[in-house]
Amino acid sequence: MVELDRVSKLYGETVAVDDVSLALRARAFTALLGPSGCGKTTVLSMIAGLLAPDQGDIRLDGVSMARSAPERRPVSIVFQKTLLFPHLSVEQNVGFGLRMGGLARSEVRRRSTEMLELVQLAGLGSRHVRDLSGGQEQRVALARALVLAPRVLLLDEPFSQLDTGLRTEMRALVRGLHDDLEVTTLFVTHDQTEAVAVADEVALMLAGVLAGQDTPKAFYTAPPSLAAARFFGVTNEVPGRVAAGCFVSADGTLRHAACVADGAAVLVVRPEGLQLTTETGPHCVPGTVVAARFAGTHLVVEVRADGGTRLTVHVPAAEPVSVGGRVAVRVPPQACTVFTQPR
Amino acid sequence: MSIPSGAENPATLLPHPTSSPRVRLPTWPRWARITLLLLPALLVVAVFFVGGVAQAVAQSLGYQPFLPGHGLSLDAYRRLWHDPAVRASLLLTARVALLSTVASAVLGVAAALLIRRLARTRTVVTRLVQATLAVPHLVGALCMLLLISQGGLLSRLAHAVGLTASPAAFPALTNDGFGWGIIAEYVWKETPFLTVIALAVLAGGAADLENVASTLRANGWQRLRHVTLPLLAPAVAAGSVLVFAFTAGSYEVPYLLGQPYPATLPVVAYQGYQNTDLRARPEAMAVAVLITVLTALVVMAYLATASRLSRRSL
Amino acid sequence: MRRVGVVLLLTGLLLPVVPLVVWSVSGQWRYPALIPQQTSARGLRLLADPRTQVLHGLRLSLAIGLVVATLSVCIGFAAGRAIGLYRFRGRRLVQFLLLAPVIVPGLAITLGLQVFFVRYGLANTVTGVVLVQLMPTVPYAATLIGAAYANFDVDYERQARALGAGPLRTLLFVTVPLLRPALILAGVFAFLISWSEYVLTLLVGGGQVQTLPLLLFAAIGSADSTAAAALAVLVVVPPVLLIGATGRMLTGSPGVTVGFGRL
């Protein structure tokens, strides 16, 4: 169980990591998600020991690691650039850590070969690093990290340089290895679909701050903040006010459980959560279709509500939609999230 | 309209302003272009290098353009082989070159590793290293003479602290039989050369690999031995080959800092060349050929080992 | 520990220069004094004295250096383009051949060359010296510029041609500005190699083309340490200044720094 306790890191004037407290459950697969420059790689480097936090502590199973050099932490890390040693063969790369630990050569070779099989690179031990493809290089880097049986495995966007098909394959490989070896894993990425596809839990970092930590589903159905919602691709934001337990906007009123404190508020709802309908009534907002675009698996329909708000709705591709026609948008309350005091 | 290959003649892609027949600009075929570009440089190499070496070989075999009636023979080489002076010169040259190269390599790498860890002083020290590189060898020879000769500054310092009583009591480091002065000048000038090379390699990503190694349970010494030094080896080896070739073939430094006998091979060659008796010319040329062969052998040995370890840098 | 290392390094680098500078301004400096008993400007005055030919040697060294630098950069520019831009059979061989004059000692090569220079009336002439100095400088220029061309995106030229520029204007306004750092560096190296060159100038110039290195060699052989030191200071200042000005370009690839070895 890895804990970051109020960790901060500054680079001169810039705060890269701001008072972050993060707990990784033992043997869980957590994704550390966030846009470029939000501090995720810094967090990873601090857990690995390559950077020292300016404030706060990092603990493994309750014991502080802050003073330990990287070589003494039971943490392995795989970087974005594979950083395989160019002067060593594949097998020598994989066995590097074991050799540094003083293990007998025959044992090193045995474990390296075993690990290469696990990452599906059996038989490539004597190959030179230069002759490998991008995907093969990453597998070697993985093998090199895992052969040391670390307590924590850190991955810093390791597949961002690979093309899509390969990326999916490698994700599955990492997830499979995690499940087999039961190692606590922290996977850094800027791609929220990747995070959602592979992780048990997602920790979202925005501008150096931890903006939420929850299951992937929760980020979709109940995002913890407006910034988090925006990061996850919510495109419908309706400004308005909260009054008497309801959200009031130019397009209507909606009773919502989150409407507690009166004041300015914003309502967000995902395009997939809305439907087009011809009904009228509560939670149906009348409006005109402004645009309809085919997006492969669905239609992206933009509706200008009569009150002025623009709503984006995803409808099944086969549904008949005519631009300029009158339509109503059904807004289910359970698909909405209301944030008070929007920034 | 024909599509020009590889867009090497984009002019034909532009529409012609009038509708008269399109004119294709003359393009040289690729091989002609390459040859033309390389010609001047290859001419310089061919005339000077190849010509010079060929002439030296020819003259060493007895070919004398100004002296009639001599046949070609290996006499000059036979005389060299039996000449104890030449053997002594060969030994001296090899010793000086080897020691200088090894010392410069070790010190150069050490200096680079040190400079890499400096913070505020790094730029100043690096500039100083580069400045030392710029000093011509002749000036360096004079510096050494003024510093480490028996009347030089170090000798005077030794006298000042009471270690020596007279110039003669200070060890003879210049114009001596071992070649200490020569080695000192070479090491002073070539260490910065290898330092600059090592620094360039270290700047190119060594830090990342060392970080990886530290996450793979390698401590400081292990990182140095298993990551940093292997990374430096190719470039430093290539640089060392250049250093060896230079120190084996330099004339002015051993002449000024060494003894007349035994002198290094280049000095012997030059002196033989200056001999007004033209019959000594073949031997002088044979020494020149010997120097060439020696350097070529070292380079070939380097290429052979480097390509076997497949990390060539030259 | 680090500080000790820095002190040792700085001492090692600077110590040999100290007696040189002090001797150049000393009037009398007998053993065992640590500082001159008398300082004097005699050494510096000797430099300006027409009898010592130093000013003539300075003009000669400068002129030869500039011509050699210009020629070798031009030749190297062409050869570098071929090596860096095109892949052709025998490219490695050409690269190797170009480096041969750098590796094999100049003395060994030039001893044999004398015959050519005499035959074509170039012995003991400045022209001959300029030509022979191309031998060590062209390889460096070609290798440096070749490396720059290897990193050069030829699409810039294609874009210029597609916009209507002819080959000459493309060269002048696109290629050369983009390669400027490498060209400057190659020129500086060539100049410095020429400036410091002794043996080749001696052999081909026959002792009659008296560049500064030849004068310095003679001065070192004389008993006048002050004169020699003063001249050495004159010889050392331009290289140090030039390298100081271009030093920033040297922290790049190791291939670039190979040029230093010849100095």
PDB file of C-alpha atoms in Angstrom, chain B residues 6-7 9-10 14 25 30 33-34 37-38 40-42 44-45 47-49 51-52 55-56 59 65-66 111 114-115 117-118 125 127-139 142-147 150 153-157 159-160 164 166-167 188-190 192-193 196-197 200-201 235 242 245 249 251-252 255-256 266 269-270 273 285 288 291-292 295 299 303 312 314, chain C residues 2 5-6 9-10 12-20 23 29-34 75 78-79 81-83 86-88 92 94 96-105 107-109 111-119 131-132 134-135 138 158 161-162 196 198-199 202-203 213 216-217 220 225 228-229 232 235-236 239-240 243-244 247-248 250 252-254 257-258 260-261 263:
ATOM      1  CA  GLY B   6      11.414  12.730 -55.761  1.00  0.00           C
ATOM      2  CA  ALA B   7      10.365  16.266 -56.639  1.00  0.00           C
ATOM      3  CA  ASN B   9      12.787  19.399 -60.210  1.00  0.00           C
ATOM      4  CA  PRO B  10       9.816  21.207 -58.764  1.00  0.00           C
ATOM      5  CA  LEU B  14       4.577  25.123 -61.763  1.00  0.00           C
ATOM      6  CA  LEU B  25      15.289  22.560 -66.780  1.00  0.00           C
ATOM      7  CA  ARG B  30      22.314  11.870 -59.568  1.00  0.00           C
ATOM      8  CA  ARG B  33      25.990  15.467 -59.165  1.00  0.00           C
ATOM      9  CA  ILE B  34      27.542  13.418 -56.388  1.00  0.00           C
ATOM     10  CA  LEU B  37      30.435  17.621 -55.424  1.00  0.00           C
ATOM     11  CA  LEU B  38      33.025  15.188 -54.163  1.00  0.00           C
ATOM     12  CA  PRO B  40      37.496  18.854 -55.204  1.00  0.00           C
ATOM     13  CA  ALA B  41      37.779  17.166 -51.818  1.00  0.00           C
ATOM     14  CA  LEU B  42      38.766  13.833 -53.270  1.00  0.00           C
ATOM     15  CA  VAL B  44      42.903  17.132 -52.415  1.00  0.00           C
ATOM     16  CA  VAL B  45      43.046  13.754 -50.720  1.00  0.00           C
ATOM     17  CA  VAL B  47      46.923  14.330 -54.758  1.00  0.00           C
ATOM     18  CA  PHE B  48      48.252  15.018 -51.319  1.00  0.00           C
ATOM     19  CA  PHE B  49      47.573  12.005 -49.232  1.00  0.00           C
ATOM     20  CA  GLY B  51      50.403  10.975 -53.771  1.00  0.00           C
ATOM     21  CA  GLY B  52      52.508  11.743 -50.731  1.00  0.00           C
ATOM     22  CA  GLN B  55      55.993   8.933 -53.253  1.00  0.00           C
ATOM     23  CA  ALA B  56      57.334   8.100 -49.820  1.00  0.00           C
ATOM     24  CA  GLN B  59      61.485   6.784 -52.600  1.00  0.00           C
ATOM     25  CA  PRO B  65      63.880  11.332 -59.379  1.00  0.00           C
ATOM     26  CA  PHE B  66      67.004  13.468 -59.130  1.00  0.00           C
ATOM     27  CA  ALA B 111      37.593  15.474 -15.697  1.00  0.00           C
ATOM     28  CA  LEU B 114      33.796  15.877 -12.447  1.00  0.00           C
ATOM     29  CA  ILE B 115      32.626  18.758 -14.622  1.00  0.00           C
ATOM     30  CA  ARG B 117      28.562  17.354 -11.404  1.00  0.00           C
ATOM     31  CA  LEU B 118      29.419  21.033 -11.141  1.00  0.00           C
ATOM     32  CA  VAL B 125      35.527  25.294 -16.244  1.00  0.00           C
ATOM     33  CA  ARG B 127      35.339  27.280 -21.287  1.00  0.00           C
ATOM     34  CA  LEU B 128      38.752  26.877 -19.710  1.00  0.00           C
ATOM     35  CA  VAL B 129      38.992  23.329 -21.013  1.00  0.00           C
ATOM     36  CA  GLN B 130      38.074  24.522 -24.498  1.00  0.00           C
ATOM     37  CA  ALA B 131      40.587  27.354 -24.282  1.00  0.00           C
ATOM     38  CA  THR B 132      43.383  24.933 -23.443  1.00  0.00           C
ATOM     39  CA  LEU B 133      42.436  22.927 -26.496  1.00  0.00           C
ATOM     40  CA  ALA B 134      42.944  25.986 -28.644  1.00  0.00           C
ATOM     41  CA  VAL B 135      46.548  26.479 -27.588  1.00  0.00           C
ATOM     42  CA  PRO B 136      48.920  25.486 -30.425  1.00  0.00           C
ATOM     43  CA  HIS B 137      51.328  22.666 -29.606  1.00  0.00           C
ATOM     44  CA  LEU B 138      54.359  24.867 -30.198  1.00  0.00           C
ATOM     45  CA  VAL B 139      53.165  27.214 -27.504  1.00  0.00           C
ATOM     46  CA  LEU B 142      57.372  26.388 -24.684  1.00  0.00           C
ATOM     47  CA  CYS B 143      55.053  26.401 -21.687  1.00  0.00           C
ATOM     48  CA  MET B 144      56.390  23.044 -20.595  1.00  0.00           C
ATOM     49  CA  LEU B 145      59.954  24.139 -21.051  1.00  0.00           C
ATOM     50  CA  LEU B 146      59.356  27.176 -18.893  1.00  0.00           C
ATOM     51  CA  LEU B 147      57.477  25.154 -16.303  1.00  0.00           C
ATOM     52  CA  GLN B 150      65.449  22.339 -14.483  1.00  0.00           C
ATOM     53  CA  LEU B 153      59.011  27.507 -12.431  1.00  0.00           C
ATOM     54  CA  LEU B 154      58.445  24.184 -10.669  1.00  0.00           C
ATOM     55  CA  SER B 155      62.154  23.811 -10.037  1.00  0.00           C
ATOM     56  CA  ARG B 156      62.216  27.304  -8.546  1.00  0.00           C
ATOM     57  CA  LEU B 157      59.210  26.437  -6.380  1.00  0.00           C
ATOM     58  CA  HIS B 159      63.995  25.494  -4.305  1.00  0.00           C
ATOM     59  CA  ALA B 160      61.786  28.005  -2.533  1.00  0.00           C
ATOM     60  CA  THR B 164      66.286  21.329  -4.012  1.00  0.00           C
ATOM     61  CA  SER B 166      70.261  23.915  -7.416  1.00  0.00           C
ATOM     62  CA  PRO B 167      68.749  23.520 -10.867  1.00  0.00           C
ATOM     63  CA  TRP B 188      48.192  18.744 -21.078  1.00  0.00           C
ATOM     64  CA  LYS B 189      46.838  19.303 -24.571  1.00  0.00           C
ATOM     65  CA  GLU B 190      45.043  16.031 -25.249  1.00  0.00           C
ATOM     66  CA  PRO B 192      40.952  18.517 -22.678  1.00  0.00           C
ATOM     67  CA  PHE B 193      40.306  17.032 -26.107  1.00  0.00           C
ATOM     68  CA  VAL B 196      35.234  17.605 -24.495  1.00  0.00           C
ATOM     69  CA  ILE B 197      34.379  14.380 -26.303  1.00  0.00           C
ATOM     70  CA  ALA B 200      29.427  15.627 -25.383  1.00  0.00           C
ATOM     71  CA  VAL B 201      28.540  11.965 -24.909  1.00  0.00           C
ATOM     72  CA  ALA B 235      33.670   7.913 -28.449  1.00  0.00           C
ATOM     73  CA  LEU B 242      43.328  10.145 -32.890  1.00  0.00           C
ATOM     74  CA  ALA B 245      48.122   8.873 -34.108  1.00  0.00           C
ATOM     75  CA  GLY B 249      53.529  11.477 -35.622  1.00  0.00           C
ATOM     76  CA  TYR B 251      57.526  16.564 -34.915  1.00  0.00           C
ATOM     77  CA  GLU B 252      57.872  19.892 -33.184  1.00  0.00           C
ATOM     78  CA  TYR B 255      62.168  17.991 -31.135  1.00  0.00           C
ATOM     79  CA  LEU B 256      61.875  20.794 -28.614  1.00  0.00           C
ATOM     80  CA  PRO B 266      59.195  11.771 -36.981  1.00  0.00           C
ATOM     81  CA  ALA B 269      62.631  10.993 -40.522  1.00  0.00           C
ATOM     82  CA  TYR B 270      62.959  14.749 -40.847  1.00  0.00           C
ATOM     83  CA  TYR B 273      65.397  14.030 -45.040  1.00  0.00           C
ATOM     84  CA  MET B 285      61.438   7.815 -46.494  1.00  0.00           C
ATOM     85  CA  ALA B 288      58.122   7.951 -42.913  1.00  0.00           C
ATOM     86  CA  ILE B 291      55.196   5.911 -39.227  1.00  0.00           C
ATOM     87  CA  THR B 292      52.345   5.662 -41.711  1.00  0.00           C
ATOM     88  CA  THR B 295      49.290   4.636 -37.430  1.00  0.00           C
ATOM     89  CA  VAL B 299      43.432   2.484 -36.705  1.00  0.00           C
ATOM     90  CA  LEU B 303      38.122  -0.622 -36.346  1.00  0.00           C
ATOM     91  CA  ARG B 312      31.923   2.221 -33.698  1.00  0.00           C
ATOM     92  CA  LEU B 314      34.348   7.079 -36.036  1.00  0.00           C
TER      93      LEU B 314
ATOM     94  CA  ARG C   2      34.392  17.763  -5.667  1.00  0.00           C
ATOM     95  CA  GLY C   5      38.924  17.899  -7.938  1.00  0.00           C
ATOM     96  CA  VAL C   6      38.046  21.285  -9.360  1.00  0.00           C
ATOM     97  CA  LEU C   9      41.734  20.463 -12.642  1.00  0.00           C
ATOM     98  CA  LEU C  10      42.049  24.239 -12.753  1.00  0.00           C
ATOM     99  CA  GLY C  12      46.507  21.516 -14.179  1.00  0.00           C
ATOM    100  CA  LEU C  13      44.931  23.581 -16.914  1.00  0.00           C
ATOM    101  CA  LEU C  14      46.298  26.972 -15.945  1.00  0.00           C
ATOM    102  CA  LEU C  15      49.688  26.288 -14.391  1.00  0.00           C
ATOM    103  CA  PRO C  16      51.666  25.806 -17.626  1.00  0.00           C
ATOM    104  CA  VAL C  17      50.468  29.142 -18.932  1.00  0.00           C
ATOM    105  CA  VAL C  18      51.674  31.068 -15.907  1.00  0.00           C
ATOM    106  CA  PRO C  19      55.437  31.045 -16.613  1.00  0.00           C
ATOM    107  CA  LEU C  20      54.725  31.841 -20.245  1.00  0.00           C
ATOM    108  CA  TRP C  23      58.332  35.496 -19.045  1.00  0.00           C
ATOM    109  CA  TRP C  29      64.352  36.524 -14.269  1.00  0.00           C
ATOM    110  CA  ARG C  30      67.208  34.459 -13.019  1.00  0.00           C
ATOM    111  CA  TYR C  31      66.995  31.217 -11.077  1.00  0.00           C
ATOM    112  CA  PRO C  32      65.853  30.790  -8.307  1.00  0.00           C
ATOM    113  CA  ALA C  33      63.575  33.822  -8.182  1.00  0.00           C
ATOM    114  CA  LEU C  34      59.862  33.099  -8.227  1.00  0.00           C
ATOM    115  CA  ILE C  75      35.453  22.407 -50.910  1.00  0.00           C
ATOM    116  CA  ALA C  78      30.455  20.557 -51.724  1.00  0.00           C
ATOM    117  CA  ALA C  79      31.825  17.317 -50.344  1.00  0.00           C
ATOM    118  CA  ARG C  81      26.606  17.955 -49.277  1.00  0.00           C
ATOM    119  CA  ALA C  82      27.428  14.760 -51.131  1.00  0.00           C
ATOM    120  CA  ILE C  83      28.221  12.830 -47.968  1.00  0.00           C
ATOM    121  CA  TYR C  86      22.946  11.345 -50.474  1.00  0.00           C
ATOM    122  CA  ARG C  87      23.188   7.623 -49.853  1.00  0.00           C
ATOM    123  CA  PHE C  88      25.459   6.056 -52.384  1.00  0.00           C
ATOM    124  CA  ARG C  92      31.671   4.902 -46.046  1.00  0.00           C
ATOM    125  CA  VAL C  94      34.748   8.164 -49.065  1.00  0.00           C
ATOM    126  CA  PHE C  96      37.139   7.043 -44.459  1.00  0.00           C
ATOM    127  CA  LEU C  97      39.375   8.332 -47.219  1.00  0.00           C
ATOM    128  CA  LEU C  98      38.585  11.856 -46.178  1.00  0.00           C
ATOM    129  CA  LEU C  99      39.684  11.119 -42.633  1.00  0.00           C
ATOM    130  CA  ALA C 100      42.953   9.491 -43.648  1.00  0.00           C
ATOM    131  CA  PRO C 101      44.919  12.758 -43.886  1.00  0.00           C
ATOM    132  CA  VAL C 102      43.742  13.552 -40.394  1.00  0.00           C
ATOM    133  CA  ILE C 103      44.920  10.324 -38.872  1.00  0.00           C
ATOM    134  CA  VAL C 104      48.169   9.674 -40.707  1.00  0.00           C
ATOM    135  CA  PRO C 105      50.806  12.128 -39.495  1.00  0.00           C
ATOM    136  CA  LEU C 107      55.118  14.766 -41.758  1.00  0.00           C
ATOM    137  CA  ALA C 108      55.093  11.250 -43.125  1.00  0.00           C
ATOM    138  CA  ILE C 109      52.855  12.311 -46.004  1.00  0.00           C
ATOM    139  CA  LEU C 111      58.067  14.254 -47.012  1.00  0.00           C
ATOM    140  CA  GLY C 112      57.051  12.379 -50.090  1.00  0.00           C
ATOM    141  CA  LEU C 113      55.116  15.339 -51.478  1.00  0.00           C
ATOM    142  CA  GLN C 114      58.105  17.623 -51.723  1.00  0.00           C
ATOM    143  CA  VAL C 115      58.971  16.225 -55.113  1.00  0.00           C
ATOM    144  CA  PHE C 116      55.650  17.380 -56.549  1.00  0.00           C
ATOM    145  CA  PHE C 117      55.997  20.837 -55.161  1.00  0.00           C
ATOM    146  CA  VAL C 118      59.488  21.237 -56.517  1.00  0.00           C
ATOM    147  CA  ARG C 119      58.489  19.956 -59.926  1.00  0.00           C
ATOM    148  CA  LEU C 131      47.771  24.169 -51.047  1.00  0.00           C
ATOM    149  CA  VAL C 132      49.485  21.799 -48.672  1.00  0.00           C
ATOM    150  CA  LEU C 134      44.346  22.099 -47.509  1.00  0.00           C
ATOM    151  CA  MET C 135      45.335  18.544 -46.714  1.00  0.00           C
ATOM    152  CA  VAL C 138      39.510  19.911 -45.996  1.00  0.00           C
ATOM    153  CA  ARG C 158      12.352  21.909 -52.367  1.00  0.00           C
ATOM    154  CA  ARG C 161      12.266  25.870 -55.513  1.00  0.00           C
ATOM    155  CA  ALA C 162       8.521  25.329 -55.544  1.00  0.00           C
ATOM    156  CA  SER C 196      49.111  26.520 -35.734  1.00  0.00           C
ATOM    157  CA  TYR C 198      54.404  24.120 -38.425  1.00  0.00           C
ATOM    158  CA  VAL C 199      55.748  21.021 -40.167  1.00  0.00           C
ATOM    159  CA  LEU C 202      58.344  24.218 -42.969  1.00  0.00           C
ATOM    160  CA  LEU C 203      58.607  21.451 -45.533  1.00  0.00           C
ATOM    161  CA  PRO C 213      54.900  29.141 -36.024  1.00  0.00           C
ATOM    162  CA  LEU C 216      58.208  30.842 -32.804  1.00  0.00           C
ATOM    163  CA  PHE C 217      60.096  27.615 -33.346  1.00  0.00           C
ATOM    164  CA  ILE C 220      62.216  28.762 -28.705  1.00  0.00           C
ATOM    165  CA  SER C 225      63.016  33.167 -23.238  1.00  0.00           C
ATOM    166  CA  ALA C 228      59.959  33.460 -27.263  1.00  0.00           C
ATOM    167  CA  ALA C 229      57.326  33.915 -24.572  1.00  0.00           C
ATOM    168  CA  ALA C 232      54.032  32.683 -27.987  1.00  0.00           C
ATOM    169  CA  VAL C 235      50.408  33.198 -31.296  1.00  0.00           C
ATOM    170  CA  VAL C 236      48.068  31.907 -28.616  1.00  0.00           C
ATOM    171  CA  PRO C 239      42.945  30.745 -31.195  1.00  0.00           C
ATOM    172  CA  VAL C 240      41.784  31.174 -27.618  1.00  0.00           C
ATOM    173  CA  ILE C 243      37.310  29.160 -29.556  1.00  0.00           C
ATOM    174  CA  GLY C 244      35.897  31.294 -26.791  1.00  0.00           C
ATOM    175  CA  GLY C 247      32.589  27.457 -27.782  1.00  0.00           C
ATOM    176  CA  ARG C 248      28.872  27.155 -27.383  1.00  0.00           C
ATOM    177  CA  LEU C 250      30.944  22.633 -29.365  1.00  0.00           C
ATOM    178  CA  GLY C 252      26.976  19.168 -29.479  1.00  0.00           C
ATOM    179  CA  SER C 253      27.746  15.774 -30.936  1.00  0.00           C
ATOM    180  CA  PRO C 254      31.078  14.074 -30.342  1.00  0.00           C
ATOM    181  CA  THR C 257      34.652  17.815 -31.316  1.00  0.00           C
ATOM    182  CA  VAL C 258      36.906  15.495 -33.283  1.00  0.00           C
ATOM    183  CA  PHE C 260      39.835  19.741 -31.947  1.00  0.00           C
ATOM    184  CA  GLY C 261      42.344  16.950 -32.023  1.00  0.00           C
ATOM    185  CA  LEU C 263      44.926  21.736 -32.977  1.00  0.00           C
TER     186      LEU C 263
END
